[in-house]
Short mmCIF file of C-alpha atoms in Angstrom, two decimals:
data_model
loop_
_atom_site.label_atom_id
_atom_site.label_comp_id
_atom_site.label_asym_id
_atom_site.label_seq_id
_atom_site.Cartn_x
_atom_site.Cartn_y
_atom_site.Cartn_z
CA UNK A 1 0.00 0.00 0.00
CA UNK A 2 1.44 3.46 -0.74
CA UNK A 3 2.27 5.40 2.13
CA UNK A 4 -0.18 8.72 2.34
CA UNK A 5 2.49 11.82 2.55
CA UNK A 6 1.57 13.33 5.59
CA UNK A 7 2.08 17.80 5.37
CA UNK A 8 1.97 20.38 8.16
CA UNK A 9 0.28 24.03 7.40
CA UNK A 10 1.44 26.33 10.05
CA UNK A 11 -0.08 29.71 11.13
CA UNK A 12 2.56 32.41 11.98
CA UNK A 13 1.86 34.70 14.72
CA UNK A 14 1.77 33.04 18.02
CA UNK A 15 2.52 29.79 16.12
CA UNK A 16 6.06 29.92 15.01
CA UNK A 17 6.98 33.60 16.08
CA UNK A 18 5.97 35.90 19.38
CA UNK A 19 4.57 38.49 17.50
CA UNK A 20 0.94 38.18 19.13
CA UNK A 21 0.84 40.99 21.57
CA UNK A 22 2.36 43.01 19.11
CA UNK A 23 -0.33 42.52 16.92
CA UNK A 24 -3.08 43.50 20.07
CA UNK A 25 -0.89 46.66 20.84
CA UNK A 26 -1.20 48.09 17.63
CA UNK A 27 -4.60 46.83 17.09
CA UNK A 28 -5.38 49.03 20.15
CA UNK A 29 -3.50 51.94 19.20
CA UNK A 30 -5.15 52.25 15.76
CA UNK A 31 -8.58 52.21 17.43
CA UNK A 32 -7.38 54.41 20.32
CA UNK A 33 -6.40 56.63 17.20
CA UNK A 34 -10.22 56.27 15.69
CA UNK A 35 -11.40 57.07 19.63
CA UNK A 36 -12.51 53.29 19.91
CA UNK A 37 -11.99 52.45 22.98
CA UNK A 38 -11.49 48.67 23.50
CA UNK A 39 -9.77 46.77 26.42
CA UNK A 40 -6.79 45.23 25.13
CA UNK A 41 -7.72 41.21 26.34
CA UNK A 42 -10.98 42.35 24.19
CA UNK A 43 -8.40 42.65 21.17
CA UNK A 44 -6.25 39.44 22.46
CA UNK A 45 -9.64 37.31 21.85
CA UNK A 46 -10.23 38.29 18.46
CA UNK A 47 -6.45 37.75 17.24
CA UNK A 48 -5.96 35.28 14.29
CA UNK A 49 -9.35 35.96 12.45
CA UNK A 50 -10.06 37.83 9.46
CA UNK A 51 -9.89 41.42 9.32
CA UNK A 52 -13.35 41.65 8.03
CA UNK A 53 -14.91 39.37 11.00
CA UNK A 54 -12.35 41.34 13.55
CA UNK A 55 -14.42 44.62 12.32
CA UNK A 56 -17.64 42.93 12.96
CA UNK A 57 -16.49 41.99 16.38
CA UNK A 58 -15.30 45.19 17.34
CA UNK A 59 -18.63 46.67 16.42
CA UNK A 60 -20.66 44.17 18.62
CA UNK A 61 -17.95 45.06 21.67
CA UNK A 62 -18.73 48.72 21.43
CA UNK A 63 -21.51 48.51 20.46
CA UNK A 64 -21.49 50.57 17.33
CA UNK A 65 -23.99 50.52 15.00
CA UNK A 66 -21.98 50.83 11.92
CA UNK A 67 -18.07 51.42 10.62
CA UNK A 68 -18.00 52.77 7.70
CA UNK A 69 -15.55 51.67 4.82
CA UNK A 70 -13.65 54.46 5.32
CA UNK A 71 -12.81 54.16 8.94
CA UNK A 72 -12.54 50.46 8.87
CA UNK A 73 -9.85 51.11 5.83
CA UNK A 74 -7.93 53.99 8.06
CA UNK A 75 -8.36 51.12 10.62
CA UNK A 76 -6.03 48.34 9.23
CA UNK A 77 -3.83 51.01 7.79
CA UNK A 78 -3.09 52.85 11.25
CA UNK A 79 -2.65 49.04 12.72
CA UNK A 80 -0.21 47.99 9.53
CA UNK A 81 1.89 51.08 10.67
CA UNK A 82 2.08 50.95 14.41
CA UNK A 83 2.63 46.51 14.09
CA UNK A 84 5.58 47.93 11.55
CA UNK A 85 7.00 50.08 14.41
CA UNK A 86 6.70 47.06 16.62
CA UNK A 87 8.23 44.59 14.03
CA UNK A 88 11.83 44.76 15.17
CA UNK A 89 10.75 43.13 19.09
CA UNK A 90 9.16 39.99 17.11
CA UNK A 91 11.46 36.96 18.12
CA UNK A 92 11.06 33.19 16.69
CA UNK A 93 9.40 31.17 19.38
CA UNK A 94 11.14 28.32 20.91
CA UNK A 95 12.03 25.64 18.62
CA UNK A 96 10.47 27.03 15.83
CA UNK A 97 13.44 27.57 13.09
CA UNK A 98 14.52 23.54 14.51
CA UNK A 99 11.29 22.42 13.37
CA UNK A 100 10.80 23.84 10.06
CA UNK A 101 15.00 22.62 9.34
CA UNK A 102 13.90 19.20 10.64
CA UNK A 103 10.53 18.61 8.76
CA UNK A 104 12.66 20.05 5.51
CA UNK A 105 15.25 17.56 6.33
CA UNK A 106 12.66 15.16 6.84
CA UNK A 107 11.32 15.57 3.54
CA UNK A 108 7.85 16.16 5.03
CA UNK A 109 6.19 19.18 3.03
CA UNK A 110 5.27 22.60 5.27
CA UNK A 111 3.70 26.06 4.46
CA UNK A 112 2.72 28.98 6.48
CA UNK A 113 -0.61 29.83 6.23
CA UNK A 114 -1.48 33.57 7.99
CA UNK A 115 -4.43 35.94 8.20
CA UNK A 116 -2.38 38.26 7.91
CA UNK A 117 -1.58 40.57 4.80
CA UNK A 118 2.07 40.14 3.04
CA UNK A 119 3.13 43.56 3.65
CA UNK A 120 2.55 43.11 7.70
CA UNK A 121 3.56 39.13 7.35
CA UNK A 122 6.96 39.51 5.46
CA UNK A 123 8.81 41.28 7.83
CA UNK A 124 7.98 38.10 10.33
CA UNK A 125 8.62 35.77 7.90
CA UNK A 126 12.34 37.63 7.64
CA UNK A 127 12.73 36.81 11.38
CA UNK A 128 12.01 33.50 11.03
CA UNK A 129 14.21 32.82 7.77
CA UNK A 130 11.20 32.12 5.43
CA UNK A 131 11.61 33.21 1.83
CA UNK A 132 8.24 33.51 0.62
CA UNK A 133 9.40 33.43 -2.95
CA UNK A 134 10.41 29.73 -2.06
CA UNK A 135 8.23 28.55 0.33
CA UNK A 136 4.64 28.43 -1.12
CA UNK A 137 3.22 30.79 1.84
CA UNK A 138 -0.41 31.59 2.35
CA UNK A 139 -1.61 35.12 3.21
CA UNK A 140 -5.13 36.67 3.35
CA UNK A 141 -4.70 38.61 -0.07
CA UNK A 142 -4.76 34.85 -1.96
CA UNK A 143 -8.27 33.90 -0.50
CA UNK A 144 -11.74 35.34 -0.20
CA UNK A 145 -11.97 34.25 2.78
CA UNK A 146 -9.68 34.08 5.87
CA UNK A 147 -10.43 32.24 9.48
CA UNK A 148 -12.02 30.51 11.06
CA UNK A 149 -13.62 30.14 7.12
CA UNK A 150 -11.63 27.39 5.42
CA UNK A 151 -9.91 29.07 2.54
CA UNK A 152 -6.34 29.39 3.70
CA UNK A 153 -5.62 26.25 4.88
CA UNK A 154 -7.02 24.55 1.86
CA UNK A 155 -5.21 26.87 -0.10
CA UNK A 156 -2.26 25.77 1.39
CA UNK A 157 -2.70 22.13 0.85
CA UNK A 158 -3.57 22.81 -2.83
CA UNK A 159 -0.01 25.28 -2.63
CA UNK A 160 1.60 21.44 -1.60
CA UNK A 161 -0.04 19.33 -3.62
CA UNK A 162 -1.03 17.49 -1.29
CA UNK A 163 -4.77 15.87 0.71
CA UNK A 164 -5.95 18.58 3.07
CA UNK A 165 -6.96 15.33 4.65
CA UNK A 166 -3.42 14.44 5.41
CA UNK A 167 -2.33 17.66 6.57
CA UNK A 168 -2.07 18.64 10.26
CA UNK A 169 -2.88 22.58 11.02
CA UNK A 170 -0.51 24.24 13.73
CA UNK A 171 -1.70 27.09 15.01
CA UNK A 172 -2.20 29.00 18.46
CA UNK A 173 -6.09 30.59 18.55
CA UNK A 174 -9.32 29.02 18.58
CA UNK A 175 -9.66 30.39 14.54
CA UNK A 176 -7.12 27.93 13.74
CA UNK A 177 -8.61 25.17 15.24
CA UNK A 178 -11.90 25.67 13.56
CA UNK A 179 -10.82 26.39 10.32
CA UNK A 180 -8.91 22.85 10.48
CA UNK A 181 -11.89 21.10 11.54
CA UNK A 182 -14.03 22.90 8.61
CA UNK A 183 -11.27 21.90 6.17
CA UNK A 184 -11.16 18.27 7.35
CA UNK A 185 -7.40 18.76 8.45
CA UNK A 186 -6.43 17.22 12.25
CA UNK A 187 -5.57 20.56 14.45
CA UNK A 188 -2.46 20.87 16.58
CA UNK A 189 -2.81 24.12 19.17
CA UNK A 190 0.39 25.67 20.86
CA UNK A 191 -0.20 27.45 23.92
CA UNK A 192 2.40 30.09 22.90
CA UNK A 193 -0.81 32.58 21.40
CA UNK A 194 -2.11 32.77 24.73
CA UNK A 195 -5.08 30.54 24.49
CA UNK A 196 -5.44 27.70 26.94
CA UNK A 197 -5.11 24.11 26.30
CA UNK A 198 -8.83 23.47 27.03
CA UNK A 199 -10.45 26.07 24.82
CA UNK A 200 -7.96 24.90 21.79
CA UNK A 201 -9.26 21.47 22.43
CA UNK A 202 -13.06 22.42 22.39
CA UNK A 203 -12.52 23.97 19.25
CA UNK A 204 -11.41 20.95 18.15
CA UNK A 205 -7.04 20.44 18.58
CA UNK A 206 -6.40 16.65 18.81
CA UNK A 207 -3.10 17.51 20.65
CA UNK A 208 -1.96 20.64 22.47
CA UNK A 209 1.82 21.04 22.84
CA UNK A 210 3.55 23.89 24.81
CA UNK A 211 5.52 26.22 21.68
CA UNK A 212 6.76 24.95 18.85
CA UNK A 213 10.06 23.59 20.59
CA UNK A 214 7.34 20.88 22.69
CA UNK A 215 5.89 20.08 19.09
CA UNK A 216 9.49 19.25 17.91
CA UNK A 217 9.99 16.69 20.63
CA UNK A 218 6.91 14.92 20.26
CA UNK A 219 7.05 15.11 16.37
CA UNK A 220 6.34 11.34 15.85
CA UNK A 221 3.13 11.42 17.44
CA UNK A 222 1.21 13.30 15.00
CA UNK A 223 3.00 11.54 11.81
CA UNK A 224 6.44 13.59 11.28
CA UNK A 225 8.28 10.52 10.66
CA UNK A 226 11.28 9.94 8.81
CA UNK A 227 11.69 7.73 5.76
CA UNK A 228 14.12 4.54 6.83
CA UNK A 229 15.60 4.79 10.55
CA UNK A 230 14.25 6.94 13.24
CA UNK A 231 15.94 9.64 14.06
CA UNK A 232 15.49 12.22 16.58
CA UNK A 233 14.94 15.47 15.61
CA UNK A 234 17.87 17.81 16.03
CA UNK A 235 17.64 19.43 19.72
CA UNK A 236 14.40 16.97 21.02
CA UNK A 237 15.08 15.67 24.47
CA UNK A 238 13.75 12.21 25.71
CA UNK A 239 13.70 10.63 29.57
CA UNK A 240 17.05 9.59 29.25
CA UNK A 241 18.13 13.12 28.92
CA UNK A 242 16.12 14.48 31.89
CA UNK A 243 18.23 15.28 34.81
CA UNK A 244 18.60 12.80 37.53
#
């Protein structure tokens, strides 16, 4: 029987780099800016959607009535500048240029798959070492739709060439997690966005792991196997290492 190639579609922020509360400061400095007022773990909550359902959440928490096209486009653009201000404190997380080496290594096929725009995303991606001209990467201005809708993550599968069916999504928010299920890929949360293991799993993770660095050590148990001999990935710890 031939072996089904198994493919991992990561998010970005909170995922593989700590760039979240980056993302929630300017987010509240371009509304402060607009005379929004919002309370910043009001922001935190709504990280990792689309900018269009981020919009209609922020009018529900103030209860607004209506943004118009023109604000909501002043919106993004005041948070595009203030996250580019904030770019240069945006640090890989733990683990998370080990994994990507190890899966290329591997052989296994990755992407990055982000709500966000290029022009906020590629200065990340720079952090992280991730040439978008040669990794097939994702961002909202390829679909129609961004999460917890579908589109990216099967857009990144279809970037692969491979069965969204055999992919795994890594990501940090709930979003991510229900945007996997709606694609019919397996969800992997990382506590390193901020959400909690238990709402990750409700919306749907079938394993939480700590940051990407926790993923990396426990690679073989959601199919990031090598071809031939195991190996261990480069920098994964076992029992035997643990100090006595």
């Amino acid at each position: 029987m031939e072996r089904r190639q198994t493919a991992f579609l990561f998010d970005l922020d909170g995922t593989l780099v700590d760039s979240v509360y980056q993302h929630v400061l300017a987010w509240h400095e371009a509304l402060e800016a607009e005379g929004i007022s919002l309370s910043v773990w009001r922001i935190h909550r709504k990280i990792g959607m689309s900018g269009g359902l981020f919009t209609n959440m922020l009018l529900r928490e103030t209860g607004a009535l209506a943004l118009d096209p023109e604000r909501a486009e002043r919106l993004q653009k005041r948070h595009a500048e203030s996250y580019g201000r904030r770019s240069k404190e945006i640090r890989p997380l733990p683990g998370a240029k080990e994994l990507l080496a190890y899966l290329t290594e591997a052989g296994i096929p990755w992407t990055i798959a982000t709500s966000g725009r290029m022009a906020t995303a590629r200065p990340t991606l720079d952090t992280l070492g991730v040439d978008p001209d040669t990794v097939p990467v994702v961002t909202r201005d390829l679909v129609k739709y961004a999460k917890p809708d579908p589109d990216l993550f099967l857009a990144a599968a279809g970037r692969l060439g491979v069965a969204i069916e055999d992919s795994y999504v890594v990501g940090d928010s709930v979003w991510d997690m229900l945007a996997a299920r709606r694609a019919r890929a397996l969800g992997v949360g990382v506590l390193s966005g901020g959400y909690g293991e238990a709402e990750l799993e409700r919306a749907g993770a079938y394993r939480v792991y700590e940051d990407p660095l926790a993923l990396l050590n426990h690679i073989d148990e959601v199919g990031g196997r090598r071809e031939g001999a195991p190996r261990r990935p480069p920098g994964a710890r076992t029992a035997w290492d643990a100090p006595g």
